[in-house]
Short mmCIF file of C-alpha atoms and ligand atoms in Angstrom, two decimals:
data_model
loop_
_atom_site.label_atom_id
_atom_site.label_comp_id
_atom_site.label_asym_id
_atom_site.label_seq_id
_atom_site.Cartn_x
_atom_site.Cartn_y
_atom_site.Cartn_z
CA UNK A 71 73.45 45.77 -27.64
CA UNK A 72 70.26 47.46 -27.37
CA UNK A 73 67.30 46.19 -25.03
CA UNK A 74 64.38 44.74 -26.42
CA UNK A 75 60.76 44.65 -25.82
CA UNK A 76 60.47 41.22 -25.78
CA UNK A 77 63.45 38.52 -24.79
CA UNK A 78 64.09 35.63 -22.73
CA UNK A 79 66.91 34.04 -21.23
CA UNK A 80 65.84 30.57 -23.21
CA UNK A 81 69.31 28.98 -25.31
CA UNK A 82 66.99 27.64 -28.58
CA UNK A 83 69.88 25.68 -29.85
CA UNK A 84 71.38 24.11 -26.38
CA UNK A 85 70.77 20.51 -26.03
CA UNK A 86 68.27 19.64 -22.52
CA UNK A 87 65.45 21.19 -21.04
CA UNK A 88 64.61 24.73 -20.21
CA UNK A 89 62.03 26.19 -18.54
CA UNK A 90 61.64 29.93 -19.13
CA UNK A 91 59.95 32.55 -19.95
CA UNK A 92 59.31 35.30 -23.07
CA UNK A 93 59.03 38.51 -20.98
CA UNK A 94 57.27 40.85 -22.86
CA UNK A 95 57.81 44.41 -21.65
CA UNK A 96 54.73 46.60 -20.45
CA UNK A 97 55.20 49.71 -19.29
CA UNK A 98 52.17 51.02 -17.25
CA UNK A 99 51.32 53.58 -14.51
CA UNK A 100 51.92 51.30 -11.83
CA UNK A 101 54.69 49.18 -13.03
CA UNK A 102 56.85 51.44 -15.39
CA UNK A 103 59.50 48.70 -16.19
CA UNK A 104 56.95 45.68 -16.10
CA UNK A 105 57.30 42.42 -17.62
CA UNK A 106 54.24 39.68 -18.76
CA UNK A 107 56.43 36.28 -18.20
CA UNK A 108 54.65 34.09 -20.86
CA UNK A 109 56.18 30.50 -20.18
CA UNK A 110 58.32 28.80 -22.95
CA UNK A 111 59.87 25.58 -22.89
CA UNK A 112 62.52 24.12 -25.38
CA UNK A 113 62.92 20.48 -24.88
CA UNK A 114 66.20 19.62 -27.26
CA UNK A 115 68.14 16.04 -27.64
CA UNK A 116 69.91 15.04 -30.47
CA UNK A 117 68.96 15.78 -34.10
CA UNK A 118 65.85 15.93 -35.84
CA UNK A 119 63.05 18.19 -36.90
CA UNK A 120 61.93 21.66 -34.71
CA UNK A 121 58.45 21.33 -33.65
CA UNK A 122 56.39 24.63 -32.30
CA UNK A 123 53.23 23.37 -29.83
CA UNK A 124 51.43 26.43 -29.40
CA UNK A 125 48.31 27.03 -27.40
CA UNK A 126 46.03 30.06 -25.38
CA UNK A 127 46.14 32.00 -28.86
CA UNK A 128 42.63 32.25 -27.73
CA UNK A 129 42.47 32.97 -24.11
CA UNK A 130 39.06 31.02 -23.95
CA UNK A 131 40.33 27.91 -25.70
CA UNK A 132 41.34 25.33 -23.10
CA UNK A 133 42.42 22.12 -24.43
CA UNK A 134 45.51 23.09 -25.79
CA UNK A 135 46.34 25.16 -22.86
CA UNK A 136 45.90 22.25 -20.32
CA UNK A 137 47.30 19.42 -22.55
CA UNK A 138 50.32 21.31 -23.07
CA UNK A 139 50.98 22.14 -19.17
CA UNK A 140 50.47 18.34 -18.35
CA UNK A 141 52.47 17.83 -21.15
CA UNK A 142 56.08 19.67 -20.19
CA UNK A 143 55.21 18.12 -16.53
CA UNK A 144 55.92 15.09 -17.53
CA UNK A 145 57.82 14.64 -21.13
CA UNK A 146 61.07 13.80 -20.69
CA UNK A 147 63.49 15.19 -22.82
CA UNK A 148 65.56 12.26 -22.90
CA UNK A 149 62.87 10.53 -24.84
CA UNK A 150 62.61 12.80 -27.70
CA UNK A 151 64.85 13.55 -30.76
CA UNK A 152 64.75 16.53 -32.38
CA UNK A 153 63.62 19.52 -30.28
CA UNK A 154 59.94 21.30 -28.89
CA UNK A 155 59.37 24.60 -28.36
CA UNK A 156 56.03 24.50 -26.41
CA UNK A 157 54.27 27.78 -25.10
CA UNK A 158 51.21 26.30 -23.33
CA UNK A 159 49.52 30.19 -23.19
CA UNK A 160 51.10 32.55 -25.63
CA UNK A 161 48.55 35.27 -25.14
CA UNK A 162 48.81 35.12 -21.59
CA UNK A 163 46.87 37.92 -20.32
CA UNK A 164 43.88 36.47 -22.71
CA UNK A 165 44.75 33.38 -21.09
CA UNK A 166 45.05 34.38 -17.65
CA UNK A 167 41.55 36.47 -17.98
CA UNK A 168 39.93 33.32 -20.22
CA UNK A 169 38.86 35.58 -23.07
CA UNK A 170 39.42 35.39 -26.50
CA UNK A 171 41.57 39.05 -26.73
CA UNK A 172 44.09 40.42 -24.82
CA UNK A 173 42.63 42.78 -21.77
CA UNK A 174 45.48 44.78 -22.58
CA UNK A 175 44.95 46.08 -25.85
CA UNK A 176 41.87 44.24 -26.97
CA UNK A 177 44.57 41.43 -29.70
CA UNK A 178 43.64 39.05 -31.11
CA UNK A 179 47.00 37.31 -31.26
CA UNK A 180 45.74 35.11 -34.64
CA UNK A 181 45.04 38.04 -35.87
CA UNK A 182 48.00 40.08 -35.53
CA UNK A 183 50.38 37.90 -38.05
CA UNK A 184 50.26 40.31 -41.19
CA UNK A 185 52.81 41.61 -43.22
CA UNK A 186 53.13 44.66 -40.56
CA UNK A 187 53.40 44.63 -36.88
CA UNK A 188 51.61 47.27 -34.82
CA UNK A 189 53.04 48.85 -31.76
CA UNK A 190 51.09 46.56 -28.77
CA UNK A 191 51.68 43.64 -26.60
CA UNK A 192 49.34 41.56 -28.53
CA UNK A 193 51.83 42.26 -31.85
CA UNK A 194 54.70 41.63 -30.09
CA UNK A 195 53.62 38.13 -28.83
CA UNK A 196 52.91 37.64 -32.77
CA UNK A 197 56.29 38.87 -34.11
CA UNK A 198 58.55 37.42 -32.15
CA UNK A 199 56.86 33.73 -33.29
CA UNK A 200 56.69 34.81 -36.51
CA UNK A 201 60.47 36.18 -36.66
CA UNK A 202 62.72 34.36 -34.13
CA UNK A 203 60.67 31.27 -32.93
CA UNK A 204 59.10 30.15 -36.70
CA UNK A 205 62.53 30.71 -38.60
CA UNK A 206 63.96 27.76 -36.54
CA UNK A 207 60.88 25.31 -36.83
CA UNK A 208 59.83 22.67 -39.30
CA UNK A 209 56.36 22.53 -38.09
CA UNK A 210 53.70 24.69 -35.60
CA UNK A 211 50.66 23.17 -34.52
CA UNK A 212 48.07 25.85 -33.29
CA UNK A 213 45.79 24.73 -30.85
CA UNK A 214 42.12 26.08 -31.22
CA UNK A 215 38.91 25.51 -30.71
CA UNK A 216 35.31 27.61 -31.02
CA UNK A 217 36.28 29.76 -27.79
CA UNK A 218 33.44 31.20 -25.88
CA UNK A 219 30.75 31.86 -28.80
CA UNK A 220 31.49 28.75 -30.88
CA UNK A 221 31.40 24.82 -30.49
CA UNK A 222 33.50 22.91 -32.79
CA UNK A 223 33.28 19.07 -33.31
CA UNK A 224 36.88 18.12 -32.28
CA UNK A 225 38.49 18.40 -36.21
CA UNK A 226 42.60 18.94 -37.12
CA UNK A 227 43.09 21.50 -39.56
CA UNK A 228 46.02 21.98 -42.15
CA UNK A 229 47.08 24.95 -45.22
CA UNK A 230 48.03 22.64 -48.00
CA UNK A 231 50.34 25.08 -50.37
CA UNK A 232 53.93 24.87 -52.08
CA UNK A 233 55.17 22.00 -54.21
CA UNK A 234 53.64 19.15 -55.21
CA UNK A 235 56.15 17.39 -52.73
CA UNK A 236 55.09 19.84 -49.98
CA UNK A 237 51.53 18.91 -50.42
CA UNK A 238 51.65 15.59 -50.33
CA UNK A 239 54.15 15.58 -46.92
CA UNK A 240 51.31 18.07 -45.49
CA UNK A 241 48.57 15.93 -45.89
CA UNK A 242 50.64 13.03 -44.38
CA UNK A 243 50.95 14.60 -41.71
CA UNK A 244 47.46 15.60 -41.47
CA UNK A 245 46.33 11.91 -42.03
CA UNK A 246 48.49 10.47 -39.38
CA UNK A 247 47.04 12.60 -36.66
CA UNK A 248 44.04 10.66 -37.83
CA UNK A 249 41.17 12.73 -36.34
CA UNK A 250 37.82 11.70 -37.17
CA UNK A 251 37.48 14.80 -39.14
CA UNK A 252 40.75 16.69 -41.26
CA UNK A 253 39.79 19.82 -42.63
CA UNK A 254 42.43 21.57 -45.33
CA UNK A 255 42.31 24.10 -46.83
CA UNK A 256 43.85 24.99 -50.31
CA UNK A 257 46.36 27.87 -50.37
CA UNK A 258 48.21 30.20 -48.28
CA UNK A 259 45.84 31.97 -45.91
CA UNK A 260 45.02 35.60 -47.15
CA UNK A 261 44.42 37.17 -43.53
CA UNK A 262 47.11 37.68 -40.36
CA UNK A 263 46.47 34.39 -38.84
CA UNK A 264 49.64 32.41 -37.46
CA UNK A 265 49.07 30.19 -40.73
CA UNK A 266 50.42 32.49 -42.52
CA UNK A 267 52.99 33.79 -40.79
CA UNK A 268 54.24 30.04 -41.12
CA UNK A 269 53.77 30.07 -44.79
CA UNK A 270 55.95 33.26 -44.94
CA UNK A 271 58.72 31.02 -42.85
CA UNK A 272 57.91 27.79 -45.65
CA UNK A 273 56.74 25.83 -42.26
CA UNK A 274 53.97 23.22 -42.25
CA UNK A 275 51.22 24.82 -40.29
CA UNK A 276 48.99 22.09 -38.69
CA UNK A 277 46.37 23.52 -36.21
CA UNK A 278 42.56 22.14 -34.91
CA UNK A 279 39.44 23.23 -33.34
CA UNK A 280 38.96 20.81 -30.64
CA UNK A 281 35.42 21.83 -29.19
CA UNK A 282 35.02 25.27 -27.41
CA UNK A 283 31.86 27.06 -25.69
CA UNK A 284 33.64 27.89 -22.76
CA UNK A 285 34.48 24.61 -21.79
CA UNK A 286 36.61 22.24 -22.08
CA UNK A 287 35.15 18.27 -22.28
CA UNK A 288 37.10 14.46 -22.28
CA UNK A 289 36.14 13.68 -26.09
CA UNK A 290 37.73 17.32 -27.21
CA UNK A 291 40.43 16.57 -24.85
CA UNK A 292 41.14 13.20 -26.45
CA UNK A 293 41.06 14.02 -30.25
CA UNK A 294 43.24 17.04 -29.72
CA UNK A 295 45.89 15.07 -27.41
CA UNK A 296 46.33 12.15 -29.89
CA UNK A 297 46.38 14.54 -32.32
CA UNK A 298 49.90 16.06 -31.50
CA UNK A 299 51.05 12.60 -29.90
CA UNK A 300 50.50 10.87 -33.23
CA UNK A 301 52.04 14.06 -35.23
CA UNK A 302 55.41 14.05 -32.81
CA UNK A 303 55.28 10.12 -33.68
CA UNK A 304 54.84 11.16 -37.31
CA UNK A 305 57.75 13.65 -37.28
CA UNK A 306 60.09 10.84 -35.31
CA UNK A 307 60.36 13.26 -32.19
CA UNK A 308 58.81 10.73 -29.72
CA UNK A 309 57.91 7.28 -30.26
CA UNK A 310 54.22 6.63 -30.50
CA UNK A 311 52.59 5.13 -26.84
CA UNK A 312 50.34 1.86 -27.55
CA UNK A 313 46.92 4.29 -26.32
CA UNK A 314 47.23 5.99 -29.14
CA UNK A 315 47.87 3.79 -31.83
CA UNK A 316 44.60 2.48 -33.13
CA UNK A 317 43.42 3.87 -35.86
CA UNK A 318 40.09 5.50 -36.10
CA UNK A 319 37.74 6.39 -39.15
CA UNK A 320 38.44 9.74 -40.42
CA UNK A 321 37.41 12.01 -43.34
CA UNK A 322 38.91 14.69 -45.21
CA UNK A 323 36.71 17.81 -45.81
CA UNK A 324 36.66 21.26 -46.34
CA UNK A 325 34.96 24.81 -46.41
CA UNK A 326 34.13 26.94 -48.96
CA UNK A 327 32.80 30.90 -48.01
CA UNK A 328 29.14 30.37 -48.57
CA UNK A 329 29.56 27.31 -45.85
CA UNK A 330 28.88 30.19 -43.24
CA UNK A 331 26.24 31.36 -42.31
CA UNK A 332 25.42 34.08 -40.26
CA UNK A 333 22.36 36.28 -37.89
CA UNK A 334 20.74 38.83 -40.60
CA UNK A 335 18.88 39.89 -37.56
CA UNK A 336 19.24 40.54 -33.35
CA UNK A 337 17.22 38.05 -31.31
CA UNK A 338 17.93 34.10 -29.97
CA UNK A 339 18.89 31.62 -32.11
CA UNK A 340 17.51 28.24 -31.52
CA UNK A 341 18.60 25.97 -33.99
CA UNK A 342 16.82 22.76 -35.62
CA UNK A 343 19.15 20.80 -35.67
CA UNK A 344 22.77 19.06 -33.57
CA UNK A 345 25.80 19.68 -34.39
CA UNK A 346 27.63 17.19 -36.39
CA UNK A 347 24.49 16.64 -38.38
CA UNK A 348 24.64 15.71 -42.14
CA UNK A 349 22.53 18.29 -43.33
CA UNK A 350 20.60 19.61 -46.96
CA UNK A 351 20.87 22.79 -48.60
CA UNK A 352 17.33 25.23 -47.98
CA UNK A 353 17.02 23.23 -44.67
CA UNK A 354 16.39 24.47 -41.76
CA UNK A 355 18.92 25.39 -39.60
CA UNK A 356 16.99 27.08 -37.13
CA UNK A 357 15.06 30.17 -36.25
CA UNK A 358 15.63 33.67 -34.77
CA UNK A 359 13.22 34.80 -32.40
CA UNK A 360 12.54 37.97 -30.31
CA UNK A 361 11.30 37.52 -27.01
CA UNK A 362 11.49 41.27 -26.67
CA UNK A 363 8.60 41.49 -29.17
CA UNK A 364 7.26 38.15 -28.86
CA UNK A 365 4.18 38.10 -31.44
CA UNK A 366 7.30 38.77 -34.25
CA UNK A 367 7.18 36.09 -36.40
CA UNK A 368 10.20 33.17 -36.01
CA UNK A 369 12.91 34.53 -38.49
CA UNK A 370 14.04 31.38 -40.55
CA UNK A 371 17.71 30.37 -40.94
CA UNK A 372 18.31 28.29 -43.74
CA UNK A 373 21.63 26.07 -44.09
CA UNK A 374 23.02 27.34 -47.37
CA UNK A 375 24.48 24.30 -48.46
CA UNK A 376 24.41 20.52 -47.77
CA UNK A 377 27.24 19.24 -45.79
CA UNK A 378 28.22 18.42 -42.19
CA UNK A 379 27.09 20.93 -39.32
CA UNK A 380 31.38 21.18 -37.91
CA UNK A 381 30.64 24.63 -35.86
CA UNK A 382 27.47 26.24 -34.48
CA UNK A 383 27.48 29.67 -32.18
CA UNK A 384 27.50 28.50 -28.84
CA UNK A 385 25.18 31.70 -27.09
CA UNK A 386 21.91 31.88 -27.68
CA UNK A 387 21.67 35.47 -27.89
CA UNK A 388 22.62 36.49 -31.71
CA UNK A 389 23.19 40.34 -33.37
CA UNK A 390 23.14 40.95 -36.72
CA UNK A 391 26.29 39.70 -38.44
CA UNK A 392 27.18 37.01 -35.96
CA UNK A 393 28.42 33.81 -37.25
CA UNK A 394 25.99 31.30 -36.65
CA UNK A 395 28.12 28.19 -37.85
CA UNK A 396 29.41 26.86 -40.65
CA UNK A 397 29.67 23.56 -42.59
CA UNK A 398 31.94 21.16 -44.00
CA UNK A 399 31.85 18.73 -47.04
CA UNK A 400 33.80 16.13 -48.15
CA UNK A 401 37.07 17.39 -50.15
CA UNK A 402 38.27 15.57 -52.85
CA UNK A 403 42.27 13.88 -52.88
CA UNK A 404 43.24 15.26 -55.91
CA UNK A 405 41.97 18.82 -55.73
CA UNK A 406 43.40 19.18 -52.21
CA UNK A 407 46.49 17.55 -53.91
CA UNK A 408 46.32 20.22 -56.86
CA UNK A 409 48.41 23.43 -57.14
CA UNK A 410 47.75 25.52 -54.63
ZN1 ZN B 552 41.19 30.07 -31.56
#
């Protein structure tokens, strides 16, 4: 058998726990047969469905990546039926460095899941979910969040597509995790984002942006770790624990292209405006200014639609073509329910 680039010593379909590693091969000047470890652990008992918990993506995105290392600290897998693959930093080096793309070959791992799979770490990482880990699942659940240039108000996220049975079992499962906000979308994804790579395996893909800006805060922390607790609940793979059982009030929405908005000019961006804001279209959002050549008149930024403020660039300082934020508005049942 020949020797692969990417393999661990992890049993997927033995019953227990295992703690392991994917060691992805990297070959450089100083370390010609070198390994990046990136820790995996399968937590099997029983029957029932295959759940991937997937976070560090995003190297800067930090909710995920902490609730899911508390989280194989302390689950036992005697409690669960059905079994968890969990990989609390799958881009590890972007992890281990706390930036959005790999230092190793500048990957974006959620953007590495198309149709082809380039020769770098980054694609590796992407293929080997997409082709060994995704074929065995029944549902992934991405964590995300705005990373270092945007904050997010803590939202799940969900690709409605397939039958008109698949739908309707998506959105359940988006509902139950009962975040204040869900946002769907309609379709498979068109670009190589890890949504799509679970469309391609017919897997519910169930992800969220749970904050961001660098940091990591309790109410982020909260949404996103109910989130998953109520969606293992929801799946029957660990009974739901009294904390998070109330239910809270939650809307479903959803974003169209011309909900973003972006800099049409370099300067600072101060907006007009908080986040989470209900807001009117022809608004202001904000202004651009140039303290470089201060007596340059404030550049307005108009919000382009009316809806709810979900994302605004966390740095002040913009350039031309950065994504200042977007919106969301309220999606209605039946067209998310439509075929996709
Ligand atoms: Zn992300």
């Amino acid at each position: 058998m020949s020797l692969s680039p990417l393999w661990t010593d992890i049993d997927w379909n033995r019953d227990g726990r295992q703690d392991g590693f994917l060691n992805l091969e990297h070959s450089v000047h100083r370390s010609a047969y070198g390994i990046v470890p990136i820790p995996a652990t399968l937590l099997k008992n029983g029957t029932g469905p295959t759940l991937l918990l997937m976070a560090g993506s995003h190297g800067d995105e930090y909710e995920g990546q902490a609730i899911l290392t508390r989280l194989v600290q302390t689950l036992d897998v005697g409690r669960i039926s059905g079994r968890l693959i969990v990989l609390p930093a799958a881009n590890l080096p972007a992890a281990m460095a706390g930036t959005r793309v790999s230092p190793l070959d500048e990957g974006n791992l959620n953007r590495c899941f198309g149709d082809v799979y380039p020769d770098s770490p980054t694609a590796r990482i992407a293929q080997f979910i997409a082709e060994t880990l995704l074929p065995m699942c029944d549902v992934f659940f991405d964590f995300h969040c705005g990373g270092t240039s945007l904050n997010y108000l803590p939202c799940t996220y969900a690709d409605i597509w397939g039958d008109d049975e698949r739908r309707r079992g998506i959105l359940e499962a988006l509902e139950f995790m009962n975040a204040p906000i869900s946002w769907v979308q309609h379709g498979a994804p068109q670009g190589p984002v890890a949504g799509r790579a679970a469309y391609r395996n017919d897997v519910t893909y169930l992800s969220g942006e749970f904050g961001g800006g660098g940091a990591i805060t309790r109410d982020a922390l909260r949404v996103a770790e109910r989130s998953i607790h109520r969606l293992m609940a929801h799946l029957g793979i660990l009974q739901l624990a009294p904390e998070w059982e109330p239910r809270v009030e939650s809307r479903l929405m959803w974003a169209r292209q011309k909900h973003y908005f972006y800099a049409d000019r370099d300067g600072v961006f101060e907006p007009a405006a908080e986040l989470g804001a209900e807001v009117a279209g022809g608004e202001r959002a904000g202004i651009i200014l140039t303290p470089e050549t201060p007596l340059q008149p404030a550049h307005p930024v108009l919000f382009p639609d009316s809806g709810k403020w979900i994302c605004t660039r966390a740095i002040g300082r913009v350039r031309r073509g950065d994504c200042l934020g977007h919106l969301l508005v309220d999606a209605p049942r039946n067209e998310v329910l439509s075929d996709a």
